[in-house]
PDB file of C-alpha atoms in Angstrom:
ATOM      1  CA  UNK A 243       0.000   0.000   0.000  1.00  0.00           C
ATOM      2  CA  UNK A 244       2.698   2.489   0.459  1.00  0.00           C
ATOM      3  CA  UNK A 245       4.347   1.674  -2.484  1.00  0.00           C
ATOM      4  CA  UNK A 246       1.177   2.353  -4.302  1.00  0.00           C
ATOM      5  CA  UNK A 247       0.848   5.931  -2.212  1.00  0.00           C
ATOM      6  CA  UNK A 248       4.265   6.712  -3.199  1.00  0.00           C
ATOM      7  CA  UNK A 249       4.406   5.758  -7.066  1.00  0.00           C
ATOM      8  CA  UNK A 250       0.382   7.763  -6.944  1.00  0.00           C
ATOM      9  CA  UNK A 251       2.442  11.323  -5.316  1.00  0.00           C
ATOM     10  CA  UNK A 252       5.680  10.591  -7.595  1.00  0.00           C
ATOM     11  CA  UNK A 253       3.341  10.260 -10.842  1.00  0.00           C
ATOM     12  CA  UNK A 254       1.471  13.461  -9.457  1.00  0.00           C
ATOM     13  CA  UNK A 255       4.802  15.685  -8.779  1.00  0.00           C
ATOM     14  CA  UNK A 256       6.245  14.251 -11.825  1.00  0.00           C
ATOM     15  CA  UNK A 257       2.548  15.394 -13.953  1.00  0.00           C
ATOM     16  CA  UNK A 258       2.514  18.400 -12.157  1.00  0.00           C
ATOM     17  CA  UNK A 259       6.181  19.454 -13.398  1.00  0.00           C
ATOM     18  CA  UNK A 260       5.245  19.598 -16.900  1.00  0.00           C
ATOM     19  CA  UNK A 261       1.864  22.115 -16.443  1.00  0.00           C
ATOM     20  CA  UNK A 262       2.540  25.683 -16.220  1.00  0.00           C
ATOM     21  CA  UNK A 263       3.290  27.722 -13.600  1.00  0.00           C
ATOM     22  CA  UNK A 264       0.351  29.990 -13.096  1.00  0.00           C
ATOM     23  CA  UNK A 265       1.599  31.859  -9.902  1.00  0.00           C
ATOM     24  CA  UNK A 266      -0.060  35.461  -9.967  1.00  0.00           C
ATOM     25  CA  UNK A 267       2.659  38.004 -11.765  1.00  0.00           C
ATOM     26  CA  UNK A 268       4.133  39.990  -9.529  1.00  0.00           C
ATOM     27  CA  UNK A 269       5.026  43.034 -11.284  1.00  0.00           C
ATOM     28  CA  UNK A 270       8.232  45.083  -9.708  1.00  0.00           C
ATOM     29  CA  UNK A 271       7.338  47.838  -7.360  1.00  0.00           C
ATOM     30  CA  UNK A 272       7.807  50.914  -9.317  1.00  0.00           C
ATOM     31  CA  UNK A 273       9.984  53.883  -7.603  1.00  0.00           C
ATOM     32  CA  UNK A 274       7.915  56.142  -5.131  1.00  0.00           C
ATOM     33  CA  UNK A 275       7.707  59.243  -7.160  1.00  0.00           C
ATOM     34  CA  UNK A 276       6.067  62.325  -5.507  1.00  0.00           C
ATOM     35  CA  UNK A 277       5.538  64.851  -8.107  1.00  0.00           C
ATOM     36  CA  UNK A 278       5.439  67.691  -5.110  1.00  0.00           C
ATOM     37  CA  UNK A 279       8.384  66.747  -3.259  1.00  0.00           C
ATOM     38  CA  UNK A 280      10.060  66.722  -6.808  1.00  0.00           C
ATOM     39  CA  UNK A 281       9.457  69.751  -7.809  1.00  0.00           C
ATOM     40  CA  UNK A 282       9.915  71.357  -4.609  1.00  0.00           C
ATOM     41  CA  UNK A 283      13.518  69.668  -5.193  1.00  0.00           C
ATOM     42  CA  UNK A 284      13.651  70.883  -8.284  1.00  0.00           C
ATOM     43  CA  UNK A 285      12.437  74.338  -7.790  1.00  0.00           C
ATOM     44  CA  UNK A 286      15.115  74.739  -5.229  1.00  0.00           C
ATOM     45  CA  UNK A 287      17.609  74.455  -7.624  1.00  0.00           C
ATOM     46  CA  UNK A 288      15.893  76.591 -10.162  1.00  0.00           C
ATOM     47  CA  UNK A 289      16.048  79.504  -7.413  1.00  0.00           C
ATOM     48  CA  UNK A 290      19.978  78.344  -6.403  1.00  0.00           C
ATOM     49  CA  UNK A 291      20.545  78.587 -10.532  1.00  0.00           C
ATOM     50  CA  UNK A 292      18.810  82.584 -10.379  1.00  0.00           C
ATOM     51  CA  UNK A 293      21.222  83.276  -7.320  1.00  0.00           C
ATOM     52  CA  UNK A 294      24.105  81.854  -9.095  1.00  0.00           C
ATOM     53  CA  UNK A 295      23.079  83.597 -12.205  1.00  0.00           C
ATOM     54  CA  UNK A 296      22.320  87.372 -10.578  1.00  0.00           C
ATOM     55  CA  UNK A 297      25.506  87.305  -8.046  1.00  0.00           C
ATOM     56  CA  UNK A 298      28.737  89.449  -8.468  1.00  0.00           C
ATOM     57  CA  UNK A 299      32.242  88.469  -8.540  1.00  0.00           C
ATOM     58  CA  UNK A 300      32.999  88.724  -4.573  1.00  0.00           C
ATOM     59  CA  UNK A 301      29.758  86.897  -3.701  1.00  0.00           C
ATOM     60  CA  UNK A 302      30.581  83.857  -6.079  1.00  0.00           C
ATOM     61  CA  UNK A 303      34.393  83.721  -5.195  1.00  0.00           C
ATOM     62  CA  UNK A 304      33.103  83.955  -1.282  1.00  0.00           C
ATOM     63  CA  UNK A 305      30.167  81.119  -1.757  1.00  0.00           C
ATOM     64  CA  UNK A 306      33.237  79.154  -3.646  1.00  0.00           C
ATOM     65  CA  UNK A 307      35.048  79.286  -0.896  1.00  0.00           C
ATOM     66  CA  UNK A 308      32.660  78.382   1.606  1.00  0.00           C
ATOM     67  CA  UNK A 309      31.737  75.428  -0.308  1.00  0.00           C
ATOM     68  CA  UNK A 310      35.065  73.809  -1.029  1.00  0.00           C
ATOM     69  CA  UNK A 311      35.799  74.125   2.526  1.00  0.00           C
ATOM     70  CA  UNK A 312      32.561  72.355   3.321  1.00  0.00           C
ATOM     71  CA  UNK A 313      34.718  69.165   1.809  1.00  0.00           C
ATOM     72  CA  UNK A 314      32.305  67.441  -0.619  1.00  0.00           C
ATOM     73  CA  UNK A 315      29.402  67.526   1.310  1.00  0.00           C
ATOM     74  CA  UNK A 316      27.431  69.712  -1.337  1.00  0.00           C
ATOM     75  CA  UNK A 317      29.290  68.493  -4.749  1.00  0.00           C
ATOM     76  CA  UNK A 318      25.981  69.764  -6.957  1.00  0.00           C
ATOM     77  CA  UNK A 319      25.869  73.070  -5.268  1.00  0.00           C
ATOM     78  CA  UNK A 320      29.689  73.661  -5.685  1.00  0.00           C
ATOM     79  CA  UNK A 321      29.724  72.255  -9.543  1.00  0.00           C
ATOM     80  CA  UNK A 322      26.365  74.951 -10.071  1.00  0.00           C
ATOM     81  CA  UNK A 323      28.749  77.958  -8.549  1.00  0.00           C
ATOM     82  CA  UNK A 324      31.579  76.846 -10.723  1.00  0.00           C
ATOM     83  CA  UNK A 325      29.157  76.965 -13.905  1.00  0.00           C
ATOM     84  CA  UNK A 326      29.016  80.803 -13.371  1.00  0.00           C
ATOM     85  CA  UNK A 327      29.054  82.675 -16.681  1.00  0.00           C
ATOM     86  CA  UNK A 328      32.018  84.301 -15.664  1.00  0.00           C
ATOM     87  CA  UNK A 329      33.679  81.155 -14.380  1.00  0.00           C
ATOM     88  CA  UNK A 330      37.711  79.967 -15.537  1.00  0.00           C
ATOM     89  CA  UNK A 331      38.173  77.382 -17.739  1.00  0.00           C
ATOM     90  CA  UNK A 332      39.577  75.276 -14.944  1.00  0.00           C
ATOM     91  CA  UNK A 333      36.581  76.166 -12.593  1.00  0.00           C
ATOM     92  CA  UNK A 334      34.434  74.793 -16.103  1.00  0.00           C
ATOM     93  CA  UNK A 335      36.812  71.828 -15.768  1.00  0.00           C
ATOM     94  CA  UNK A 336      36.315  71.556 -12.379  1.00  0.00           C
ATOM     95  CA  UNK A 337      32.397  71.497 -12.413  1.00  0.00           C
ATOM     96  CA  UNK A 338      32.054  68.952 -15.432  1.00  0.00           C
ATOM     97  CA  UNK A 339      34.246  66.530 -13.120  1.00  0.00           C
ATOM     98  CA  UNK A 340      31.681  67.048 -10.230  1.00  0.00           C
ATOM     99  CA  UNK A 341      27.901  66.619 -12.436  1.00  0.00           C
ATOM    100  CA  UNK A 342      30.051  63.692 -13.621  1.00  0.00           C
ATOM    101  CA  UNK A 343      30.505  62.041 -10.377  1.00  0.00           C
ATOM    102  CA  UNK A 344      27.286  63.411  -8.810  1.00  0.00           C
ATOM    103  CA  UNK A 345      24.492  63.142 -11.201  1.00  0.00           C
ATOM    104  CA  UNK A 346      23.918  59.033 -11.422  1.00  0.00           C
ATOM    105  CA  UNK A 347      22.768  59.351  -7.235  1.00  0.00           C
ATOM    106  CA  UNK A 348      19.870  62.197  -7.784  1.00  0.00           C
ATOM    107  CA  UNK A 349      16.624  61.604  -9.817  1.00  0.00           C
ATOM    108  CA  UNK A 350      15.778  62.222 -13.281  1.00  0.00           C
ATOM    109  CA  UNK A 351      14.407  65.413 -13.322  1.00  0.00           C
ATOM    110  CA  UNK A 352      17.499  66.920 -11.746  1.00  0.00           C
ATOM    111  CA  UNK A 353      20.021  64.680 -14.041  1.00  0.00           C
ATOM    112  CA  UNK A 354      17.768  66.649 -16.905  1.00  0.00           C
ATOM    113  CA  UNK A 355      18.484  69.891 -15.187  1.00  0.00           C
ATOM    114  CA  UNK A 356      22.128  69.706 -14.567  1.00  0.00           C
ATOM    115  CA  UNK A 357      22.506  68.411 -17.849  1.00  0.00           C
ATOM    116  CA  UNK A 358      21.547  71.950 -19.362  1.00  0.00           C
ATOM    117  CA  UNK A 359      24.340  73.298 -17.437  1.00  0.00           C
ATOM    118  CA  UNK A 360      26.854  70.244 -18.643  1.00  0.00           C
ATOM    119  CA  UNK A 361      26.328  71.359 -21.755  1.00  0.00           C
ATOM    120  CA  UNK A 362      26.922  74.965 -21.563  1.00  0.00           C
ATOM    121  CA  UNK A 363      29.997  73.731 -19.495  1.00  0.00           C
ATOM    122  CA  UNK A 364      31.117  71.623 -22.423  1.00  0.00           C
ATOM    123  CA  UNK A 365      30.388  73.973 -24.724  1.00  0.00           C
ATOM    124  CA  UNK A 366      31.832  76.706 -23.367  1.00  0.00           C
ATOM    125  CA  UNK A 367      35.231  74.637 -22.694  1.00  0.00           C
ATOM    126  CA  UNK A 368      34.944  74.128 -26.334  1.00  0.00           C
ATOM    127  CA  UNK A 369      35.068  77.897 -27.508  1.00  0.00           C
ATOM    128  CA  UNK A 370      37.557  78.459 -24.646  1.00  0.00           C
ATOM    129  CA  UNK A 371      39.847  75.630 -26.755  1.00  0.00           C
ATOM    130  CA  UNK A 372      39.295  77.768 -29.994  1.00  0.00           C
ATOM    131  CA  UNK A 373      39.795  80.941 -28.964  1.00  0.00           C
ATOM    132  CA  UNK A 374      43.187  79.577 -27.230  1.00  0.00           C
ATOM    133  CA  UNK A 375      43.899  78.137 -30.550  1.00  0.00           C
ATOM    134  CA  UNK A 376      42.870  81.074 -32.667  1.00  0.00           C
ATOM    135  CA  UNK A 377      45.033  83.459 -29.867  1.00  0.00           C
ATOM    136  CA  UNK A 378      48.065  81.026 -30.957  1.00  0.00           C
ATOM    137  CA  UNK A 379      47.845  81.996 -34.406  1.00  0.00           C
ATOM    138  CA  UNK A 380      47.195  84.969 -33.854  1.00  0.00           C
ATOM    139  CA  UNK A 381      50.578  84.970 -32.370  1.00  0.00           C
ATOM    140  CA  UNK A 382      52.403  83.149 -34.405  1.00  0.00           C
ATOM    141  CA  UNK A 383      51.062  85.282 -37.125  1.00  0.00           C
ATOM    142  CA  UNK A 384      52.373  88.513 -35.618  1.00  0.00           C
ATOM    143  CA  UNK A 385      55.779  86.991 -34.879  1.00  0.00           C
ATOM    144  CA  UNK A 386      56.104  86.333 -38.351  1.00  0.00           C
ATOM    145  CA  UNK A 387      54.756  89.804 -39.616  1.00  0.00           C
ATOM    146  CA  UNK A 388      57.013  91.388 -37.083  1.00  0.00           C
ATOM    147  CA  UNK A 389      60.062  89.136 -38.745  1.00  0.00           C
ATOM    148  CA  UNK A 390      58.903  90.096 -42.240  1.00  0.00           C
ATOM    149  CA  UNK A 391      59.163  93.846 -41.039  1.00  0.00           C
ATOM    150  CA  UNK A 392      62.300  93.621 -39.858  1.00  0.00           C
ATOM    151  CA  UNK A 393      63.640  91.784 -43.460  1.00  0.00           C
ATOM    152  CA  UNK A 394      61.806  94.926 -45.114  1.00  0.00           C
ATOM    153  CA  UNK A 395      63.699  97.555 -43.195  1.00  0.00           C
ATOM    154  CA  UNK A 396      67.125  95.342 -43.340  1.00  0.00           C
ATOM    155  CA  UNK A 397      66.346  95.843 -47.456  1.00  0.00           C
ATOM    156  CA  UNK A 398      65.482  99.396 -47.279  1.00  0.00           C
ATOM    157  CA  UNK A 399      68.597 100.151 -45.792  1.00  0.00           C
ATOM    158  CA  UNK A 400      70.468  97.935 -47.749  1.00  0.00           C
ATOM    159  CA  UNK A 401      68.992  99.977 -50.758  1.00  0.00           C
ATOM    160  CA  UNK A 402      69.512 103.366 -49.215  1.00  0.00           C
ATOM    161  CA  UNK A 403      72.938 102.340 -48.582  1.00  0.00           C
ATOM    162  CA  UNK A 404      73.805 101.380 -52.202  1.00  0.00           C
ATOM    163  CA  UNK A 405      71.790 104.203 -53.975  1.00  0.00           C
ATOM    164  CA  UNK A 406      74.051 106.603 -51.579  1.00  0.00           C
ATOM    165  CA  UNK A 407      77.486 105.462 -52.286  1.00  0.00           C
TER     166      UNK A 407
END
């Protein structure tokens, strides 16, 4: 009898095996997104960006300072200050490192809003590059004019001194 019970739940587990699974689907739990506390988020950036945007020289180099002494606590605020209009090419630099490093940890919204100022970073890295370059020809062009000036008056005098003797 209990070899008949056990061949009965082997042929059972064994029939069972080949029907298909039909566990509910569990879908994955999608992300808690809270349009409010996003755009709060986001609009306190957005009034950060106007501060950035409307503050002078001393109040941008004294926020800089205050914020690299902070020591990486507020990366994104730092790398907005360094996008200043009136920022150096190595403060530029210096901010595209930081959105680099900073941007995969905060949510989409702000990725898409720090990513307008990447670009204008990159961008304005780029003419920075150019007008280097153009400044070196520029240069090198004026070397050589100055050289060709100085061949011109070696020949004029040359000339003035054979037409005189």
């Amino acid at each position: 009898m209990t070899k008949i019970w056990l061949c009965g739940v082997l042929a059972l587990t064994l029939s069972g095996c080949s029907l298909p699974l039909t566990l509910p689907f569990k879908s994955q739990p999608e992300p808690a997104w809270s349009p409010a506390s996003d755009n709060g988020e986001l609009l306190d950036w957005l009034q950060l960006a106007a501060e950035v945007m409307a503050s002078d020289e001393a109040e941008r180099g004294r926020q800089l300072r205050q914020l690299q002494q902070a020591g990486g606590r507020d990366e994104l605020r730092l790398a907005l200050w360094l996008s200043h209009p009136r920022a150096s090419l190595a403060q530029r630099q210096q901010a595209q490192q930081l959105f680099s490093q900073q941007l995969p940890a905060v949510n989409t919204r702000l990725q898409q809003f720090f990513a307008v100022y990447q670009s204008y970073n990159r961008e304005l890295i780029s003419l920075n590059r150019q007008v280097a370059d153009r400044q070196q020809q520029v240069n090198t062009l004026t070397r050589k004019l100055n050289e060709l000036a100085t061949i011109d008056e070696q020949i004029n005098e040359r000339r003035y001194q054979e037409s005189g003797q």
